[in-house]
Short mmCIF file of N, CA, C and O in Angstrom, two decimals:
data_model
loop_
_atom_site.label_atom_id
_atom_site.label_comp_id
_atom_site.label_asym_id
_atom_site.label_seq_id
_atom_site.Cartn_x
_atom_site.Cartn_y
_atom_site.Cartn_z
N MET B 125 19.18 6.26 15.05
CA MET B 125 18.49 5.10 15.55
C MET B 125 17.21 4.89 14.75
O MET B 125 16.48 5.82 14.48
N ARG B 126 16.95 3.66 14.35
CA ARG B 126 15.73 3.32 13.62
C ARG B 126 14.83 2.51 14.51
O ARG B 126 15.25 1.61 15.21
N ASP B 127 13.56 2.83 14.44
CA ASP B 127 12.55 2.14 15.23
C ASP B 127 11.76 1.23 14.30
O ASP B 127 11.63 1.50 13.11
N SER B 128 11.25 0.17 14.84
CA SER B 128 10.41 -0.75 14.09
C SER B 128 9.16 -1.02 14.91
O SER B 128 9.24 -1.18 16.13
N ARG B 129 8.00 -1.07 14.26
CA ARG B 129 6.77 -1.23 15.00
C ARG B 129 5.74 -1.98 14.16
O ARG B 129 5.60 -1.75 12.98
N ASP B 130 5.01 -2.86 14.82
CA ASP B 130 3.85 -3.50 14.20
C ASP B 130 2.64 -2.61 14.46
O ASP B 130 2.51 -2.05 15.55
N SER B 131 1.77 -2.48 13.49
CA SER B 131 0.58 -1.66 13.67
C SER B 131 -0.52 -2.15 12.75
O SER B 131 -0.32 -3.04 11.92
N PHE B 132 -1.68 -1.55 12.89
CA PHE B 132 -2.83 -1.88 12.07
C PHE B 132 -3.19 -0.66 11.23
O PHE B 132 -3.20 0.45 11.74
N ILE B 133 -3.45 -0.87 9.94
CA ILE B 133 -3.98 0.18 9.09
C ILE B 133 -5.25 -0.33 8.43
O ILE B 133 -5.42 -1.54 8.22
N GLY B 134 -6.14 0.56 8.13
CA GLY B 134 -7.36 0.21 7.44
C GLY B 134 -7.58 1.21 6.32
O GLY B 134 -7.14 2.35 6.40
N GLY B 135 -8.27 0.79 5.29
CA GLY B 135 -8.50 1.70 4.18
C GLY B 135 -9.38 1.11 3.11
O GLY B 135 -10.03 0.07 3.31
N ALA B 136 -9.38 1.78 1.98
CA ALA B 136 -10.19 1.36 0.84
C ALA B 136 -9.35 1.51 -0.42
O ALA B 136 -8.44 2.34 -0.49
N PHE B 137 -9.66 0.69 -1.43
CA PHE B 137 -8.97 0.79 -2.71
C PHE B 137 -9.97 0.65 -3.84
O PHE B 137 -11.04 0.07 -3.68
N ALA B 138 -9.61 1.23 -4.99
CA ALA B 138 -10.42 1.12 -6.20
C ALA B 138 -9.46 1.03 -7.37
O ALA B 138 -8.36 1.59 -7.33
N GLY B 139 -9.88 0.34 -8.41
CA GLY B 139 -9.00 0.20 -9.55
C GLY B 139 -9.72 -0.31 -10.78
O GLY B 139 -10.93 -0.53 -10.77
N TYR B 140 -8.94 -0.51 -11.80
CA TYR B 140 -9.44 -1.01 -13.07
C TYR B 140 -8.47 -2.06 -13.60
O TYR B 140 -7.26 -1.84 -13.60
N ASN B 141 -9.00 -3.21 -14.01
CA ASN B 141 -8.20 -4.28 -14.60
C ASN B 141 -8.58 -4.46 -16.06
O ASN B 141 -9.75 -4.31 -16.44
N TYR B 142 -7.59 -4.82 -16.86
CA TYR B 142 -7.81 -5.12 -18.27
C TYR B 142 -7.08 -6.41 -18.60
O TYR B 142 -5.88 -6.55 -18.33
N ARG B 143 -7.81 -7.38 -19.18
CA ARG B 143 -7.21 -8.65 -19.56
C ARG B 143 -6.58 -8.51 -20.94
O ARG B 143 -7.28 -8.39 -21.93
N LEU B 144 -5.24 -8.51 -20.98
CA LEU B 144 -4.49 -8.35 -22.22
C LEU B 144 -4.56 -9.61 -23.08
O LEU B 144 -4.71 -9.53 -24.30
N THR B 145 -4.36 -10.74 -22.44
CA THR B 145 -4.45 -12.06 -23.08
C THR B 145 -5.29 -12.93 -22.15
O THR B 145 -5.67 -12.48 -21.06
N PRO B 146 -5.56 -14.17 -22.51
CA PRO B 146 -6.34 -15.01 -21.61
C PRO B 146 -5.71 -15.18 -20.21
O PRO B 146 -6.42 -15.47 -19.24
N HIS B 147 -4.39 -14.97 -20.09
CA HIS B 147 -3.73 -15.17 -18.80
C HIS B 147 -3.07 -13.92 -18.22
O HIS B 147 -2.67 -13.92 -17.06
N VAL B 148 -2.93 -12.84 -18.99
CA VAL B 148 -2.22 -11.65 -18.52
C VAL B 148 -3.21 -10.52 -18.25
O VAL B 148 -4.01 -10.17 -19.11
N VAL B 149 -3.11 -9.95 -17.04
CA VAL B 149 -3.98 -8.86 -16.60
C VAL B 149 -3.10 -7.67 -16.22
O VAL B 149 -2.09 -7.83 -15.53
N ILE B 150 -3.49 -6.47 -16.69
CA ILE B 150 -2.82 -5.25 -16.25
C ILE B 150 -3.88 -4.33 -15.65
O ILE B 150 -5.08 -4.50 -15.92
N GLY B 151 -3.45 -3.39 -14.84
CA GLY B 151 -4.42 -2.48 -14.25
C GLY B 151 -3.79 -1.33 -13.52
O GLY B 151 -2.56 -1.21 -13.42
N ALA B 152 -4.65 -0.47 -13.01
CA ALA B 152 -4.24 0.68 -12.20
C ALA B 152 -5.10 0.67 -10.95
O ALA B 152 -6.25 0.22 -10.98
N GLU B 153 -4.52 1.16 -9.85
CA GLU B 153 -5.24 1.11 -8.59
C GLU B 153 -4.83 2.29 -7.72
O GLU B 153 -3.69 2.75 -7.76
N GLY B 154 -5.76 2.76 -6.93
CA GLY B 154 -5.50 3.80 -5.95
C GLY B 154 -6.08 3.37 -4.61
O GLY B 154 -7.07 2.64 -4.56
N SER B 155 -5.43 3.79 -3.53
CA SER B 155 -5.95 3.44 -2.21
C SER B 155 -5.73 4.58 -1.23
O SER B 155 -4.88 5.45 -1.44
N PHE B 156 -6.52 4.58 -0.17
CA PHE B 156 -6.43 5.55 0.91
C PHE B 156 -6.44 4.77 2.21
O PHE B 156 -7.30 3.91 2.41
N ASP B 157 -5.47 5.04 3.11
CA ASP B 157 -5.32 4.30 4.36
C ASP B 157 -5.22 5.24 5.55
O ASP B 157 -4.67 6.33 5.44
N ILE B 158 -5.71 4.77 6.69
CA ILE B 158 -5.58 5.47 7.97
C ILE B 158 -4.94 4.49 8.94
O ILE B 158 -5.34 3.33 9.02
N GLY B 159 -3.91 4.95 9.67
CA GLY B 159 -3.18 4.09 10.59
C GLY B 159 -3.64 4.25 12.03
O GLY B 159 -4.31 5.21 12.39
N ALA B 160 -3.24 3.29 12.86
CA ALA B 160 -3.52 3.33 14.30
C ALA B 160 -2.31 2.78 15.03
O ALA B 160 -1.76 1.76 14.64
N ALA B 161 -1.90 3.45 16.09
CA ALA B 161 -0.78 2.99 16.94
C ALA B 161 0.46 2.70 16.11
O ALA B 161 1.10 1.68 16.28
N ASP B 162 0.80 3.62 15.19
CA ASP B 162 1.93 3.36 14.31
C ASP B 162 3.01 4.43 14.37
O ASP B 162 3.81 4.56 13.46
N ALA B 163 3.08 5.20 15.47
CA ALA B 163 4.16 6.18 15.63
C ALA B 163 5.48 5.46 15.82
O ALA B 163 5.55 4.42 16.46
N LEU B 164 6.55 6.03 15.25
CA LEU B 164 7.88 5.44 15.43
C LEU B 164 8.95 6.50 15.42
O LEU B 164 8.72 7.63 15.03
N ARG B 165 10.13 6.14 15.88
CA ARG B 165 11.26 7.06 16.01
C ARG B 165 12.15 6.97 14.77
O ARG B 165 12.46 5.90 14.29
N SER B 166 12.56 8.16 14.28
CA SER B 166 13.52 8.27 13.19
C SER B 166 14.56 9.30 13.63
O SER B 166 14.31 10.50 13.61
N GLY B 167 15.71 8.83 14.09
CA GLY B 167 16.70 9.73 14.67
C GLY B 167 16.15 10.31 15.96
O GLY B 167 15.67 9.60 16.82
N ALA B 168 16.15 11.65 16.08
CA ALA B 168 15.62 12.31 17.28
C ALA B 168 14.13 12.61 17.16
O ALA B 168 13.51 13.06 18.11
N ALA B 169 13.53 12.35 15.99
CA ALA B 169 12.13 12.69 15.76
C ALA B 169 11.22 11.48 15.94
O ALA B 169 11.62 10.34 15.77
N VAL B 170 9.97 11.77 16.28
CA VAL B 170 8.91 10.76 16.31
C VAL B 170 7.97 11.07 15.15
O VAL B 170 7.48 12.20 15.02
N ILE B 171 7.73 10.07 14.30
CA ILE B 171 6.85 10.21 13.14
C ILE B 171 5.57 9.43 13.43
O ILE B 171 5.63 8.23 13.71
N ASP B 172 4.43 10.11 13.39
CA ASP B 172 3.14 9.48 13.66
C ASP B 172 2.24 9.65 12.44
O ASP B 172 1.62 10.70 12.26
N PRO B 173 2.18 8.64 11.54
CA PRO B 173 1.38 8.78 10.31
C PRO B 173 -0.10 9.01 10.61
O PRO B 173 -0.68 8.37 11.48
N ASN B 174 -0.69 9.98 9.88
CA ASN B 174 -2.12 10.24 9.97
C ASN B 174 -2.88 9.46 8.91
O ASN B 174 -3.82 8.75 9.22
N HIS B 175 -2.47 9.64 7.66
CA HIS B 175 -3.12 8.94 6.55
C HIS B 175 -2.17 8.90 5.37
O HIS B 175 -1.18 9.63 5.32
N SER B 176 -2.48 8.02 4.42
CA SER B 176 -1.66 7.93 3.22
C SER B 176 -2.53 7.54 2.03
O SER B 176 -3.64 7.01 2.21
N PHE B 177 -2.03 7.81 0.84
CA PHE B 177 -2.68 7.32 -0.37
C PHE B 177 -1.60 6.88 -1.35
O PHE B 177 -0.44 7.27 -1.24
N ASP B 178 -1.98 6.00 -2.26
CA ASP B 178 -1.05 5.57 -3.29
C ASP B 178 -1.76 5.41 -4.61
O ASP B 178 -2.98 5.18 -4.65
N LEU B 179 -1.01 5.54 -5.67
CA LEU B 179 -1.45 5.29 -7.04
C LEU B 179 -0.44 4.35 -7.65
O LEU B 179 0.76 4.62 -7.61
N SER B 180 -0.92 3.22 -8.18
CA SER B 180 0.04 2.24 -8.67
C SER B 180 -0.48 1.52 -9.92
O SER B 180 -1.67 1.49 -10.19
N ALA B 181 0.48 0.95 -10.63
CA ALA B 181 0.18 0.07 -11.76
C ALA B 181 0.35 -1.36 -11.29
O ALA B 181 1.15 -1.64 -10.38
N ARG B 182 -0.41 -2.26 -11.90
CA ARG B 182 -0.39 -3.65 -11.48
C ARG B 182 -0.37 -4.53 -12.72
O ARG B 182 -1.03 -4.23 -13.71
N ALA B 183 0.41 -5.61 -12.66
CA ALA B 183 0.45 -6.59 -13.75
C ALA B 183 0.43 -7.98 -13.13
O ALA B 183 1.10 -8.23 -12.13
N GLY B 184 -0.38 -8.86 -13.72
CA GLY B 184 -0.50 -10.18 -13.14
C GLY B 184 -0.69 -11.27 -14.16
O GLY B 184 -0.91 -11.02 -15.35
N TYR B 185 -0.60 -12.50 -13.66
CA TYR B 185 -0.75 -13.69 -14.48
C TYR B 185 -1.78 -14.60 -13.83
O TYR B 185 -1.66 -14.93 -12.64
N LEU B 186 -2.80 -15.00 -14.58
CA LEU B 186 -3.82 -15.93 -14.08
C LEU B 186 -3.27 -17.35 -14.14
O LEU B 186 -3.16 -17.94 -15.21
N VAL B 187 -2.90 -17.89 -12.98
CA VAL B 187 -2.37 -19.25 -12.94
C VAL B 187 -3.49 -20.27 -13.03
O VAL B 187 -3.28 -21.40 -13.47
N THR B 188 -4.70 -19.90 -12.60
CA THR B 188 -5.93 -20.62 -12.84
C THR B 188 -6.97 -19.56 -13.19
O THR B 188 -6.72 -18.37 -12.97
N PRO B 189 -8.14 -19.93 -13.68
CA PRO B 189 -9.15 -18.90 -13.96
C PRO B 189 -9.57 -18.10 -12.73
O PRO B 189 -10.07 -16.99 -12.85
N GLU B 190 -9.34 -18.62 -11.53
CA GLU B 190 -9.74 -17.94 -10.29
C GLU B 190 -8.58 -17.31 -9.52
O GLU B 190 -8.82 -16.62 -8.53
N THR B 191 -7.32 -17.56 -9.91
CA THR B 191 -6.18 -17.13 -9.11
C THR B 191 -5.22 -16.27 -9.93
O THR B 191 -4.69 -16.72 -10.94
N LEU B 192 -4.98 -15.04 -9.45
CA LEU B 192 -4.09 -14.09 -10.10
C LEU B 192 -2.88 -13.84 -9.21
O LEU B 192 -3.02 -13.46 -8.05
N LEU B 193 -1.68 -14.06 -9.76
CA LEU B 193 -0.43 -13.65 -9.11
C LEU B 193 -0.04 -12.32 -9.74
O LEU B 193 -0.05 -12.20 -10.97
N TYR B 194 0.31 -11.33 -8.91
CA TYR B 194 0.59 -10.01 -9.48
C TYR B 194 1.74 -9.30 -8.77
O TYR B 194 2.11 -9.63 -7.65
N VAL B 195 2.28 -8.32 -9.49
CA VAL B 195 3.28 -7.38 -8.96
C VAL B 195 2.70 -5.99 -9.15
O VAL B 195 1.82 -5.77 -9.99
N ARG B 196 3.20 -5.05 -8.36
CA ARG B 196 2.71 -3.68 -8.44
C ARG B 196 3.83 -2.71 -8.12
O ARG B 196 4.81 -3.06 -7.47
N GLY B 197 3.67 -1.48 -8.56
CA GLY B 197 4.62 -0.42 -8.23
C GLY B 197 3.99 0.92 -8.49
O GLY B 197 3.15 1.04 -9.37
N GLY B 198 4.39 1.93 -7.70
CA GLY B 198 3.81 3.24 -7.93
C GLY B 198 4.24 4.30 -6.94
O GLY B 198 5.22 4.15 -6.21
N TYR B 199 3.47 5.36 -6.91
CA TYR B 199 3.70 6.54 -6.09
C TYR B 199 2.94 6.41 -4.77
O TYR B 199 1.82 5.91 -4.74
N GLU B 200 3.54 6.88 -3.68
CA GLU B 200 2.86 6.88 -2.39
C GLU B 200 3.09 8.23 -1.70
O GLU B 200 4.15 8.83 -1.82
N ASN B 201 2.09 8.68 -0.96
CA ASN B 201 2.13 9.95 -0.24
C ASN B 201 1.57 9.72 1.16
O ASN B 201 0.54 9.07 1.31
N MET B 202 2.26 10.26 2.17
CA MET B 202 1.81 10.08 3.56
C MET B 202 1.87 11.43 4.28
O MET B 202 2.82 12.18 4.12
N ARG B 203 0.86 11.72 5.06
CA ARG B 203 0.83 12.90 5.94
C ARG B 203 1.05 12.40 7.36
O ARG B 203 0.40 11.45 7.80
N ALA B 204 1.98 13.03 8.08
CA ALA B 204 2.33 12.55 9.42
C ALA B 204 2.58 13.72 10.37
O ALA B 204 2.99 14.80 9.96
N ARG B 205 2.37 13.45 11.64
CA ARG B 205 2.71 14.38 12.71
C ARG B 205 4.16 14.10 13.09
O ARG B 205 4.53 12.95 13.31
N ILE B 206 4.98 15.16 13.19
CA ILE B 206 6.39 15.03 13.51
C ILE B 206 6.66 15.75 14.83
O ILE B 206 6.27 16.91 14.99
N SER B 207 7.32 15.08 15.77
CA SER B 207 7.75 15.69 17.03
C SER B 207 9.24 15.45 17.17
O SER B 207 9.70 14.32 17.04
N ASP B 208 10.00 16.51 17.46
CA ASP B 208 11.45 16.34 17.65
C ASP B 208 11.90 16.65 19.07
O ASP B 208 13.08 16.86 19.32
N GLY B 209 10.98 16.71 20.01
CA GLY B 209 11.32 17.01 21.40
C GLY B 209 11.13 18.46 21.75
O GLY B 209 10.82 18.80 22.88
N THR B 210 11.29 19.37 20.78
CA THR B 210 11.11 20.79 21.04
C THR B 210 9.94 21.38 20.26
O THR B 210 9.32 22.32 20.70
N ALA B 211 9.65 20.82 19.10
CA ALA B 211 8.57 21.33 18.26
C ALA B 211 7.76 20.18 17.70
O ALA B 211 8.25 19.07 17.53
N THR B 212 6.50 20.46 17.41
CA THR B 212 5.61 19.48 16.82
C THR B 212 4.92 20.12 15.62
O THR B 212 4.53 21.28 15.68
N GLY B 213 4.80 19.37 14.55
CA GLY B 213 4.12 19.86 13.37
C GLY B 213 3.74 18.70 12.47
O GLY B 213 3.85 17.54 12.86
N HIS B 214 3.30 19.02 11.28
CA HIS B 214 2.94 18.00 10.30
C HIS B 214 3.86 18.13 9.09
O HIS B 214 4.33 19.21 8.77
N ASP B 215 4.08 17.00 8.41
CA ASP B 215 4.90 16.98 7.21
C ASP B 215 4.29 15.99 6.23
O ASP B 215 3.56 15.07 6.62
N THR B 216 4.57 16.18 4.97
CA THR B 216 4.12 15.29 3.91
C THR B 216 5.32 14.52 3.39
O THR B 216 6.36 15.10 3.12
N PHE B 217 5.17 13.22 3.28
CA PHE B 217 6.23 12.35 2.79
C PHE B 217 5.80 11.79 1.43
O PHE B 217 4.74 11.20 1.30
N ASP B 218 6.63 12.00 0.41
CA ASP B 218 6.40 11.44 -0.92
C ASP B 218 7.41 10.34 -1.16
O ASP B 218 8.55 10.44 -0.73
N GLY B 219 6.98 9.31 -1.88
CA GLY B 219 7.91 8.24 -2.18
C GLY B 219 7.32 7.24 -3.15
O GLY B 219 6.41 7.55 -3.90
N TRP B 220 7.83 6.05 -3.09
CA TRP B 220 7.43 5.00 -4.02
C TRP B 220 7.17 3.70 -3.25
O TRP B 220 7.60 3.55 -2.11
N SER B 221 6.46 2.80 -3.91
CA SER B 221 6.19 1.50 -3.31
C SER B 221 6.24 0.42 -4.38
O SER B 221 5.97 0.67 -5.55
N VAL B 222 6.62 -0.78 -3.97
CA VAL B 222 6.61 -1.97 -4.83
C VAL B 222 6.06 -3.12 -4.01
O VAL B 222 6.14 -3.11 -2.78
N GLY B 223 5.53 -4.11 -4.68
CA GLY B 223 5.02 -5.26 -3.95
C GLY B 223 4.45 -6.30 -4.88
O GLY B 223 4.58 -6.22 -6.11
N GLY B 224 3.79 -7.25 -4.29
CA GLY B 224 3.17 -8.32 -5.05
C GLY B 224 2.24 -9.12 -4.17
O GLY B 224 2.25 -8.98 -2.95
N GLY B 225 1.41 -9.93 -4.83
CA GLY B 225 0.48 -10.71 -4.05
C GLY B 225 -0.27 -11.72 -4.89
O GLY B 225 0.04 -11.96 -6.05
N VAL B 226 -1.28 -12.28 -4.26
CA VAL B 226 -2.16 -13.24 -4.91
C VAL B 226 -3.60 -12.82 -4.64
O VAL B 226 -3.94 -12.40 -3.54
N GLU B 227 -4.42 -12.88 -5.69
CA GLU B 227 -5.84 -12.54 -5.59
C GLU B 227 -6.64 -13.73 -6.10
O GLU B 227 -6.32 -14.30 -7.14
N ARG B 228 -7.67 -14.11 -5.36
CA ARG B 228 -8.44 -15.31 -5.71
C ARG B 228 -9.93 -15.00 -5.68
O ARG B 228 -10.42 -14.34 -4.76
N ALA B 229 -10.65 -15.46 -6.71
CA ALA B 229 -12.10 -15.31 -6.76
C ALA B 229 -12.74 -16.18 -5.68
O ALA B 229 -12.40 -17.36 -5.55
N ILE B 230 -13.64 -15.59 -4.89
CA ILE B 230 -14.35 -16.36 -3.85
C ILE B 230 -15.84 -16.43 -4.14
O ILE B 230 -16.51 -17.34 -3.66
N LEU B 231 -16.36 -15.49 -4.91
CA LEU B 231 -17.73 -15.50 -5.42
C LEU B 231 -17.68 -14.98 -6.85
O LEU B 231 -16.61 -14.57 -7.33
N GLN B 232 -18.82 -14.92 -7.52
CA GLN B 232 -18.82 -14.52 -8.93
C GLN B 232 -18.15 -13.17 -9.16
O GLN B 232 -17.33 -13.02 -10.05
N ASN B 233 -18.45 -12.14 -8.38
CA ASN B 233 -17.86 -10.82 -8.56
C ASN B 233 -17.00 -10.37 -7.37
O ASN B 233 -16.70 -9.19 -7.25
N VAL B 234 -16.60 -11.29 -6.52
CA VAL B 234 -15.85 -10.94 -5.32
C VAL B 234 -14.53 -11.71 -5.28
O VAL B 234 -14.50 -12.92 -5.51
N THR B 235 -13.44 -10.96 -5.00
CA THR B 235 -12.13 -11.58 -4.84
C THR B 235 -11.55 -11.22 -3.47
O THR B 235 -11.93 -10.21 -2.88
N ALA B 236 -10.64 -12.05 -3.01
CA ALA B 236 -9.88 -11.77 -1.79
C ALA B 236 -8.41 -11.77 -2.17
O ALA B 236 -7.99 -12.48 -3.08
N ARG B 237 -7.63 -10.95 -1.46
CA ARG B 237 -6.20 -10.87 -1.79
C ARG B 237 -5.35 -10.81 -0.54
O ARG B 237 -5.78 -10.36 0.52
N ILE B 238 -4.11 -11.28 -0.73
CA ILE B 238 -3.04 -11.14 0.26
C ILE B 238 -1.88 -10.51 -0.49
O ILE B 238 -1.53 -10.95 -1.59
N GLU B 239 -1.27 -9.48 0.12
CA GLU B 239 -0.24 -8.73 -0.59
C GLU B 239 0.87 -8.31 0.37
O GLU B 239 0.62 -8.02 1.53
N TYR B 240 2.09 -8.26 -0.16
CA TYR B 240 3.22 -7.65 0.54
C TYR B 240 3.56 -6.36 -0.21
O TYR B 240 3.58 -6.34 -1.44
N ARG B 241 3.84 -5.29 0.54
CA ARG B 241 4.22 -4.03 -0.09
C ARG B 241 5.34 -3.36 0.70
O ARG B 241 5.27 -3.26 1.92
N TYR B 242 6.37 -2.89 -0.02
CA TYR B 242 7.44 -2.10 0.58
C TYR B 242 7.28 -0.66 0.11
O TYR B 242 7.09 -0.41 -1.08
N SER B 243 7.37 0.29 1.05
CA SER B 243 7.26 1.71 0.72
C SER B 243 8.47 2.46 1.24
O SER B 243 8.85 2.28 2.40
N ASP B 244 9.07 3.29 0.40
CA ASP B 244 10.17 4.16 0.80
C ASP B 244 9.66 5.59 0.78
O ASP B 244 9.39 6.14 -0.28
N LEU B 245 9.50 6.18 1.98
CA LEU B 245 8.94 7.52 2.11
C LEU B 245 9.90 8.49 2.78
O LEU B 245 9.49 9.46 3.40
N GLY B 246 11.18 8.24 2.69
CA GLY B 246 12.17 9.10 3.34
C GLY B 246 12.32 10.43 2.63
O GLY B 246 12.48 10.48 1.42
N ASN B 247 12.19 11.52 3.39
CA ASN B 247 12.46 12.86 2.87
C ASN B 247 12.62 13.82 4.04
O ASN B 247 12.40 13.46 5.20
N ASN B 248 13.04 15.03 3.76
CA ASN B 248 13.17 16.08 4.77
C ASN B 248 13.96 15.63 5.99
O ASN B 248 13.56 15.86 7.13
N ASP B 249 15.07 14.96 5.76
CA ASP B 249 15.97 14.49 6.83
C ASP B 249 15.37 13.39 7.70
O ASP B 249 15.87 13.11 8.78
N HIS B 250 14.28 12.77 7.29
CA HIS B 250 13.68 11.66 8.04
C HIS B 250 13.77 10.40 7.20
O HIS B 250 13.40 10.39 6.03
N ASP B 251 14.26 9.33 7.80
CA ASP B 251 14.35 8.04 7.14
C ASP B 251 13.10 7.26 7.51
O ASP B 251 12.89 6.94 8.68
N PHE B 252 12.22 7.01 6.53
CA PHE B 252 10.96 6.34 6.83
C PHE B 252 10.62 5.35 5.72
O PHE B 252 10.41 5.75 4.58
N ASP B 253 10.60 4.08 6.04
CA ASP B 253 10.14 3.07 5.10
C ASP B 253 9.21 2.13 5.83
O ASP B 253 9.22 2.03 7.04
N ARG B 254 8.34 1.46 5.05
CA ARG B 254 7.35 0.57 5.64
C ARG B 254 7.32 -0.75 4.89
O ARG B 254 7.49 -0.79 3.68
N HIS B 255 7.08 -1.80 5.64
CA HIS B 255 6.82 -3.13 5.10
C HIS B 255 5.39 -3.48 5.51
O HIS B 255 5.09 -3.52 6.69
N HIS B 256 4.52 -3.73 4.52
CA HIS B 256 3.12 -4.00 4.79
C HIS B 256 2.79 -5.45 4.44
O HIS B 256 3.19 -5.93 3.38
N ALA B 257 2.02 -6.09 5.27
CA ALA B 257 1.34 -7.33 4.92
C ALA B 257 -0.14 -6.95 4.87
O ALA B 257 -0.72 -6.57 5.88
N LEU B 258 -0.73 -7.02 3.69
CA LEU B 258 -2.09 -6.51 3.48
C LEU B 258 -3.04 -7.63 3.09
O LEU B 258 -2.66 -8.56 2.38
N VAL B 259 -4.26 -7.52 3.55
CA VAL B 259 -5.34 -8.40 3.10
C VAL B 259 -6.48 -7.50 2.63
O VAL B 259 -6.67 -6.39 3.13
N GLY B 260 -7.22 -7.97 1.65
CA GLY B 260 -8.31 -7.15 1.12
C GLY B 260 -9.38 -7.99 0.44
O GLY B 260 -9.15 -9.15 0.09
N VAL B 261 -10.53 -7.38 0.29
CA VAL B 261 -11.65 -7.98 -0.42
C VAL B 261 -12.12 -6.95 -1.44
O VAL B 261 -12.23 -5.76 -1.13
N ALA B 262 -12.37 -7.40 -2.67
CA ALA B 262 -12.77 -6.49 -3.74
C ALA B 262 -14.06 -6.98 -4.40
O ALA B 262 -14.27 -8.19 -4.57
N TYR B 263 -14.90 -6.03 -4.77
CA TYR B 263 -16.08 -6.32 -5.57
C TYR B 263 -15.81 -5.83 -6.99
O TYR B 263 -15.41 -4.68 -7.20
N HIS B 264 -16.01 -6.69 -7.97
CA HIS B 264 -15.76 -6.36 -9.38
C HIS B 264 -17.08 -6.04 -10.09
O HIS B 264 -17.96 -6.89 -10.13
N PHE B 265 -17.17 -4.83 -10.63
CA PHE B 265 -18.38 -4.41 -11.35
C PHE B 265 -18.37 -4.92 -12.76
O PHE B 265 -17.39 -5.14 -13.37
#
């Protein structure tokens, strides 16, 4: 049986962008997230994520000088509490993520973004994947 749940996560991200051409941007990014009310059932087990981090590459196209459409992909790691009815412990889930979004300049050094991300973190006999709708604000140094 697979469970599905809406939840809230919060976190921070940092990265580096490099403009390859006047319209093409590539970069690398890392983030750290903490979840709330996001426990779900995977078979007979309950998986309750504590925190996660990811490292990803990003490539985008500036459709206007202020608007970047981008795709991303990379490694993701999650630490979670696992309960199977008889025992409780913690486990680490490694996997991958892909996604894409739009980032728009709102001030001289500030951008806002909306992103979709899919993560596959299934391991150790647990089927665990996530679909994220993310919003963020970034300051560019």
